[in-house]
Coordinates of C-alpha atoms in Angstrom, one line a residue:
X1 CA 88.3 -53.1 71.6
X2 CA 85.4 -54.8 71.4
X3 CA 84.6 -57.9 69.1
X4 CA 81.2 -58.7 67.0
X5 CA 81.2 -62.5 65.6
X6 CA 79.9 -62.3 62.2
X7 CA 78.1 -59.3 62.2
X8 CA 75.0 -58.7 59.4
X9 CA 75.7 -56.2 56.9
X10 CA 71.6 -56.2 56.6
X11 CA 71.3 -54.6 60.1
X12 CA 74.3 -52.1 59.5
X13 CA 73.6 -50.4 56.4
X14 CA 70.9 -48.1 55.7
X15 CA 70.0 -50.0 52.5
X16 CA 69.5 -53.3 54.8
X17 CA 71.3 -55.8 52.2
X18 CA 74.1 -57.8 52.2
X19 CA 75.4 -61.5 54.1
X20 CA 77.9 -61.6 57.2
X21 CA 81.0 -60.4 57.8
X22 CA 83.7 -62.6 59.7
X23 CA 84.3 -60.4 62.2
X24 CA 83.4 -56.9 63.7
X25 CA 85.7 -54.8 65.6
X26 CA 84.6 -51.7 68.1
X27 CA 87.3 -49.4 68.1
X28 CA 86.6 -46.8 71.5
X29 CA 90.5 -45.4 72.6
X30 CA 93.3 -44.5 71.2
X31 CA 95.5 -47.7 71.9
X32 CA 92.7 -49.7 70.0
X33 CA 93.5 -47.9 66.7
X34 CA 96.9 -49.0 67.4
X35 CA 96.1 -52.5 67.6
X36 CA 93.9 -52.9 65.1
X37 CA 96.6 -53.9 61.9
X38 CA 97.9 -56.6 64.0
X39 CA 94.0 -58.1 64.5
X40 CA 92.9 -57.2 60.7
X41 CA 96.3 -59.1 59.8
X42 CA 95.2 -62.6 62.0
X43 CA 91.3 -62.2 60.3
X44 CA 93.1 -62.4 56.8
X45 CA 90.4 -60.6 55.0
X46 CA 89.3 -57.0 54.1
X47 CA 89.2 -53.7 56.2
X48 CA 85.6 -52.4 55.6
X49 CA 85.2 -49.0 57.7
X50 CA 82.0 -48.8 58.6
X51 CA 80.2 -45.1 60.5
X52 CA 76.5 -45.5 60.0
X53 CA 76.2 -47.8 56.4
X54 CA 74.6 -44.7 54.4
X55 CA 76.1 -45.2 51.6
X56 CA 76.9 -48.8 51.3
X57 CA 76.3 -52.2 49.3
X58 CA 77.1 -54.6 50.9
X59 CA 77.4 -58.4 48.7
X60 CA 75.0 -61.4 50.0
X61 CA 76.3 -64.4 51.6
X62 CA 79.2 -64.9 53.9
X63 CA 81.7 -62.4 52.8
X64 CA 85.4 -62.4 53.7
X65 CA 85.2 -58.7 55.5
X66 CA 86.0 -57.5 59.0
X67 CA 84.0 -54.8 59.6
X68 CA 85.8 -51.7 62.1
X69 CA 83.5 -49.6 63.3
X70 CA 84.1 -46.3 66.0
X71 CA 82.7 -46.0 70.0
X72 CA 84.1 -42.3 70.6
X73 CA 81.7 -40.9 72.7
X74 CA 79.4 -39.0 70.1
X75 CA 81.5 -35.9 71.0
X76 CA 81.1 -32.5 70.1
X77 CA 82.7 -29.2 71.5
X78 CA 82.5 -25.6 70.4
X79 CA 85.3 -22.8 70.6
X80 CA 85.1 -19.2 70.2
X81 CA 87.6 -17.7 67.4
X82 CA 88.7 -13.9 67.5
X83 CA 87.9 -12.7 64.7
X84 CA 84.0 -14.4 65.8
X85 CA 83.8 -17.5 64.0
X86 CA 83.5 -20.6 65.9
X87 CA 85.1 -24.1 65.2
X88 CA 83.0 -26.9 65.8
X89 CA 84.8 -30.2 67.0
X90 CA 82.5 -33.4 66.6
X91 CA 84.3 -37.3 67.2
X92 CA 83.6 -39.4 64.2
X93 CA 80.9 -41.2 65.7
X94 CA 78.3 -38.6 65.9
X95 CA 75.2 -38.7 63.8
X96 CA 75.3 -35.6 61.2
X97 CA 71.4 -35.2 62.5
X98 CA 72.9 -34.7 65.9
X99 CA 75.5 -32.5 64.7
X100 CA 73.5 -30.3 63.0
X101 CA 70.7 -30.0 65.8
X102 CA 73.9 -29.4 67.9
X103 CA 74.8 -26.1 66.0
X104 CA 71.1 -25.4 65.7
X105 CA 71.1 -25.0 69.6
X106 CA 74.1 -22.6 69.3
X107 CA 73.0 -20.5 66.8
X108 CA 75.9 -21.9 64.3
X109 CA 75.1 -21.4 60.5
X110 CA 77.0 -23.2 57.9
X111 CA 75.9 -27.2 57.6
X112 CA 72.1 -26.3 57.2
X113 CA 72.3 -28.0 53.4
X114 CA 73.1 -31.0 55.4
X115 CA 69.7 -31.9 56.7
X116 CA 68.4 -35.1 55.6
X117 CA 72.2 -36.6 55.5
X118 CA 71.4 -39.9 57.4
X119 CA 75.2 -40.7 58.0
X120 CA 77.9 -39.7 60.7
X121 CA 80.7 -37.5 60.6
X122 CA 83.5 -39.5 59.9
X123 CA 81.7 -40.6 56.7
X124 CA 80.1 -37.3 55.3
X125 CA 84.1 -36.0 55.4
X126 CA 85.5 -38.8 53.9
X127 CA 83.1 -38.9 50.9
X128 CA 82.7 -35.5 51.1
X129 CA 79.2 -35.3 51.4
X130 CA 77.1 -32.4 50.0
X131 CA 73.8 -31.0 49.2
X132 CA 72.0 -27.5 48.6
X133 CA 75.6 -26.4 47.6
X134 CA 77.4 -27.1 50.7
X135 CA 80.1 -29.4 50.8
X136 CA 81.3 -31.1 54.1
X137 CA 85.2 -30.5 52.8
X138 CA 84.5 -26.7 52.1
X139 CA 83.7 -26.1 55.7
X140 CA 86.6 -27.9 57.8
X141 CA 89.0 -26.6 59.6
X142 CA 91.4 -29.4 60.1
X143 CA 90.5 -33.2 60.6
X144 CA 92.2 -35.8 62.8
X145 CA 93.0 -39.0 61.3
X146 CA 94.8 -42.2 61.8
X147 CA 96.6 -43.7 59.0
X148 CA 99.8 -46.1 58.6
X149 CA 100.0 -46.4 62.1
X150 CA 100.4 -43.1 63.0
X151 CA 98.1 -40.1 64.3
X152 CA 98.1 -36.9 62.0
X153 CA 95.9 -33.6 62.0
X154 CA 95.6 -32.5 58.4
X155 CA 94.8 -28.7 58.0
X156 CA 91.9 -27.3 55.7
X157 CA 94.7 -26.5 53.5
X158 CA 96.1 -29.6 52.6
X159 CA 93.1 -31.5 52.2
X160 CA 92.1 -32.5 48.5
X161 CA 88.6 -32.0 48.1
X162 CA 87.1 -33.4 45.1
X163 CA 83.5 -34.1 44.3
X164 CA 82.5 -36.9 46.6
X165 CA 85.8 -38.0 47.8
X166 CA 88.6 -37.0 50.1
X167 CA 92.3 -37.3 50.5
X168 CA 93.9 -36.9 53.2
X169 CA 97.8 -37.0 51.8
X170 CA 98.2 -40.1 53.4
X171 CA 99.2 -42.0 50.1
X172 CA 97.0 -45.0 49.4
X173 CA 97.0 -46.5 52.6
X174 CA 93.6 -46.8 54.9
X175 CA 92.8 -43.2 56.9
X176 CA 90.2 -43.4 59.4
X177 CA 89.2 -39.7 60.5
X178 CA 88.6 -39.5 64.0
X179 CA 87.8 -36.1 64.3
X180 CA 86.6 -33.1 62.5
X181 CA 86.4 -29.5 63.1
X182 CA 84.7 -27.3 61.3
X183 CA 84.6 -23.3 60.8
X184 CA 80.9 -22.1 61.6
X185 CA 79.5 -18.4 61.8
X186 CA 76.9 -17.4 64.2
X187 CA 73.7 -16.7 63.3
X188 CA 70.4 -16.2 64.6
X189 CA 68.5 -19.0 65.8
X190 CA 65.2 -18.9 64.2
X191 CA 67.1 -17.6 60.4
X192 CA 68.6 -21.5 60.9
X193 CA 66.0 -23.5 61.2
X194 CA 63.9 -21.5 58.7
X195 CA 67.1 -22.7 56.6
X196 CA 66.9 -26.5 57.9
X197 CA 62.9 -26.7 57.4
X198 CA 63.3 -25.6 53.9
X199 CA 66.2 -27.4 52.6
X200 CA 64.6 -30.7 54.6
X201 CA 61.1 -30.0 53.0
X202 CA 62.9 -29.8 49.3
X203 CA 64.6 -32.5 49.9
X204 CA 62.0 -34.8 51.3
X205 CA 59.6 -33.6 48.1
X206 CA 62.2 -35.3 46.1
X207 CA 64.0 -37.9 47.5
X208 CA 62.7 -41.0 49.1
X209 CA 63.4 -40.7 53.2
X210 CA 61.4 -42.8 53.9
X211 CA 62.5 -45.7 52.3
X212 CA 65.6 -47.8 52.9
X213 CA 68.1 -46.7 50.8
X214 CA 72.0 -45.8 50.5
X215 CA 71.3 -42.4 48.8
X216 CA 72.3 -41.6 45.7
X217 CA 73.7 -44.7 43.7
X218 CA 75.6 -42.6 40.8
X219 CA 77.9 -40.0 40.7
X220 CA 77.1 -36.7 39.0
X221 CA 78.7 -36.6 35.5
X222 CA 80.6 -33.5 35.0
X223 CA 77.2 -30.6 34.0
X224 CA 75.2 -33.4 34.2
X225 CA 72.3 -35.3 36.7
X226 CA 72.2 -39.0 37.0
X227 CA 69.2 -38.6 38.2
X228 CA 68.3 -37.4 34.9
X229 CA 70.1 -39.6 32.7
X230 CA 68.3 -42.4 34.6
X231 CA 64.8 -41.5 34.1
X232 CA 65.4 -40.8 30.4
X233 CA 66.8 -44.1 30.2
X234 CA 63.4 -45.4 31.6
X235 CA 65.0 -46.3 35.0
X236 CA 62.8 -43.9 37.3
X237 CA 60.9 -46.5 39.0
X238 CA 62.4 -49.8 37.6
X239 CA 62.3 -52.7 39.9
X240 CA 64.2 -56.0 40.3
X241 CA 64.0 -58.4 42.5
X242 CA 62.7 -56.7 45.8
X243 CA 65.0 -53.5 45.0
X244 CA 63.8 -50.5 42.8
X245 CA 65.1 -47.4 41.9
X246 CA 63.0 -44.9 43.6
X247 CA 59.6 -43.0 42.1
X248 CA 60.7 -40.2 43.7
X249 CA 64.2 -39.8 42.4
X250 CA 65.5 -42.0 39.5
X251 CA 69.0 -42.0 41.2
X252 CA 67.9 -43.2 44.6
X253 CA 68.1 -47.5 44.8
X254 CA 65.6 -48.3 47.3
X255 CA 64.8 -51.5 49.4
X256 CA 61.5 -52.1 48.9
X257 CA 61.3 -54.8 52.5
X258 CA 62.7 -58.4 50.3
X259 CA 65.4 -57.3 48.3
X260 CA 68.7 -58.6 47.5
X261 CA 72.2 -57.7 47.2
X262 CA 72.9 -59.7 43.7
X263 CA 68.9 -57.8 42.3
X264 CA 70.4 -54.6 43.2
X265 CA 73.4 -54.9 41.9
X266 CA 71.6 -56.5 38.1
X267 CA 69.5 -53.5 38.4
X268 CA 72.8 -51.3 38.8
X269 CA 74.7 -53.0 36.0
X270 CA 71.5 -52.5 33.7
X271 CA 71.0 -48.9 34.4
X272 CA 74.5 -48.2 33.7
X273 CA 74.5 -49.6 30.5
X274 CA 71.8 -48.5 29.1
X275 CA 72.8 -45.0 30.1
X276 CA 76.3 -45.5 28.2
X277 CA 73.8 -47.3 25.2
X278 CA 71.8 -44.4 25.3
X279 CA 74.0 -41.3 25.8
X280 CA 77.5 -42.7 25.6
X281 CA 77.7 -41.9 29.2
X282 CA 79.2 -44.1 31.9
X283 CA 78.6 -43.7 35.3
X284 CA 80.3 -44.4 38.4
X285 CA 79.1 -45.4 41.4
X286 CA 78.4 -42.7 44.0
X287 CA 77.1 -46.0 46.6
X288 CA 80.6 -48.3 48.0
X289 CA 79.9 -51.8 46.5
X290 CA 81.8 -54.1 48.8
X291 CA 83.9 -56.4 49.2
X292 CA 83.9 -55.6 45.3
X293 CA 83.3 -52.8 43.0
X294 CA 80.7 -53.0 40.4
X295 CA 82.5 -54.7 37.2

């Protein structure tokens, strides 16, 4: 296990906001995970599990946060099913880009509306991360996690896949996936990348990759955009305090090179509530405010 002293949240997230934690932990074997309640327990403060910050908020100033992030090795192994599917086994660690360039290689169709997910594994299964109507969930096979000090494997069928989210049966104790396999088909090569080019063409057109950002900062409502709810509520574009929500996409908060934890989350707070003013709508976060939620 390896230890960070006060790590910045600015150079771990891809937003690049947010103060120092107290500590950061490197978890990179097995026995690590099972020391790691005993060193959270003598830091005193709050768990944050941390892959590659997509989708984080992270509060200014010194905040009372250990983060634990993984060192597996960036793994990723492929097995041959009978009846000709393959399962795809990746550690937690590895990058989705590299994942997906992974099954590219192989000629393994399934996670092409993916592309342009800037995260790792272990995050895009635990939030359940989706786009072009695939969802990471849909697609596993089993996942490997550790949770109340003990290893489990929890089949596809015993997963609860919700929009965004995942649970893991684990009650409402922290589960930190390890691993995750997923069921792919084979396909030909170039009928894959055509795939990736397009979805990563539609998606750059209308989302801001360029920018720093933590993706989408609300949730769908149920039939509904946020995206679209924003922009009506003259959001598309608005900007605070070095953040903004993005031109591009009225549901993207962006970092526009000076911004601030405490602007973006004003600008947040203000978009939400003139949403609900406007359309009686309120909408939850899709982005992880830590070390606490949006009030």
């Amino acid at each position: 296990m390896r230890e960070i002293r006060q790590p910045a949240l600015s150079s771990l997230t891809t937003l690049r906001l947010g103060g120092r934690a107290m500590r950061g932990l490197v978890l990179e074997s097995e026995a690590d995970f099972e020391l790691l309640s005993e060193q959270l327990a003598a830091d005193g403060g709050q768990a944050l599990y941390l892959g590659h910050g997509s989708n984080i908020l992270a509060a200014d100033g010194d905040l009372p946060l250990t983060v634990v992030r993984l060192s597996l090795g960036r793994r990723i192994g492929f097995r041959e099913q009978p009846d000709g599917t393959v399962l795809v086994d990746a550690s937690a660690d590895v990058p989705m880009p590299a994942l997906l360039g992974a099954c590219l290689k192989n000629g393994l169709s399934g996670l092409e509306g993916l592309v342009g997910i800037p995260g790792c594994v272990g995050g895009a299964v635990a939030m359940n991360a989706g786009s072009f109507g695939v969802e990471t969930g849909r697609l596993l096979h089993h996942v490997r996690i550790y949770a109340n000090g003990r290893w489990a494997t929890v089949n596809h069928a015993d997963l609860k896949i919700k929009y965004r989210s995942m649970e893991f049966g684990e009650g409402n104790g922290e589960v930190i996936v390890t691993n995750a396999t997923f069921t792919l088909t084979k396909a030909p090569k170039n009928v894959i990348f055509t795939r990736m080019r397009h979805n990563f063409c539609e998606k750059k057109s209308r989302q801001p990759l360029e920018s720093w950002s933590a993706g989408c900062a609300f949730k769908n409502p149920p039939q509904m955009a946020a995206g679209r709810l924003l922009e009506q509520a003259g959001f598309r574009g608005k900007r605070q305090g070095g953040v903004a929500f993005s031109q591009k996409h009225a549901n993207f908060l962006i970092n526009e090179g000076n911004g601030s934890a405490s602007a973006a989350l004003d600008l947040l707070k203000a978009a939400r509530d003139a949403v609900f003013r406007d359309f009686g709508i309120k909408l939850e976060t899709e982005v992880r405010i830590v070390p606490w939620p949006l009030s």
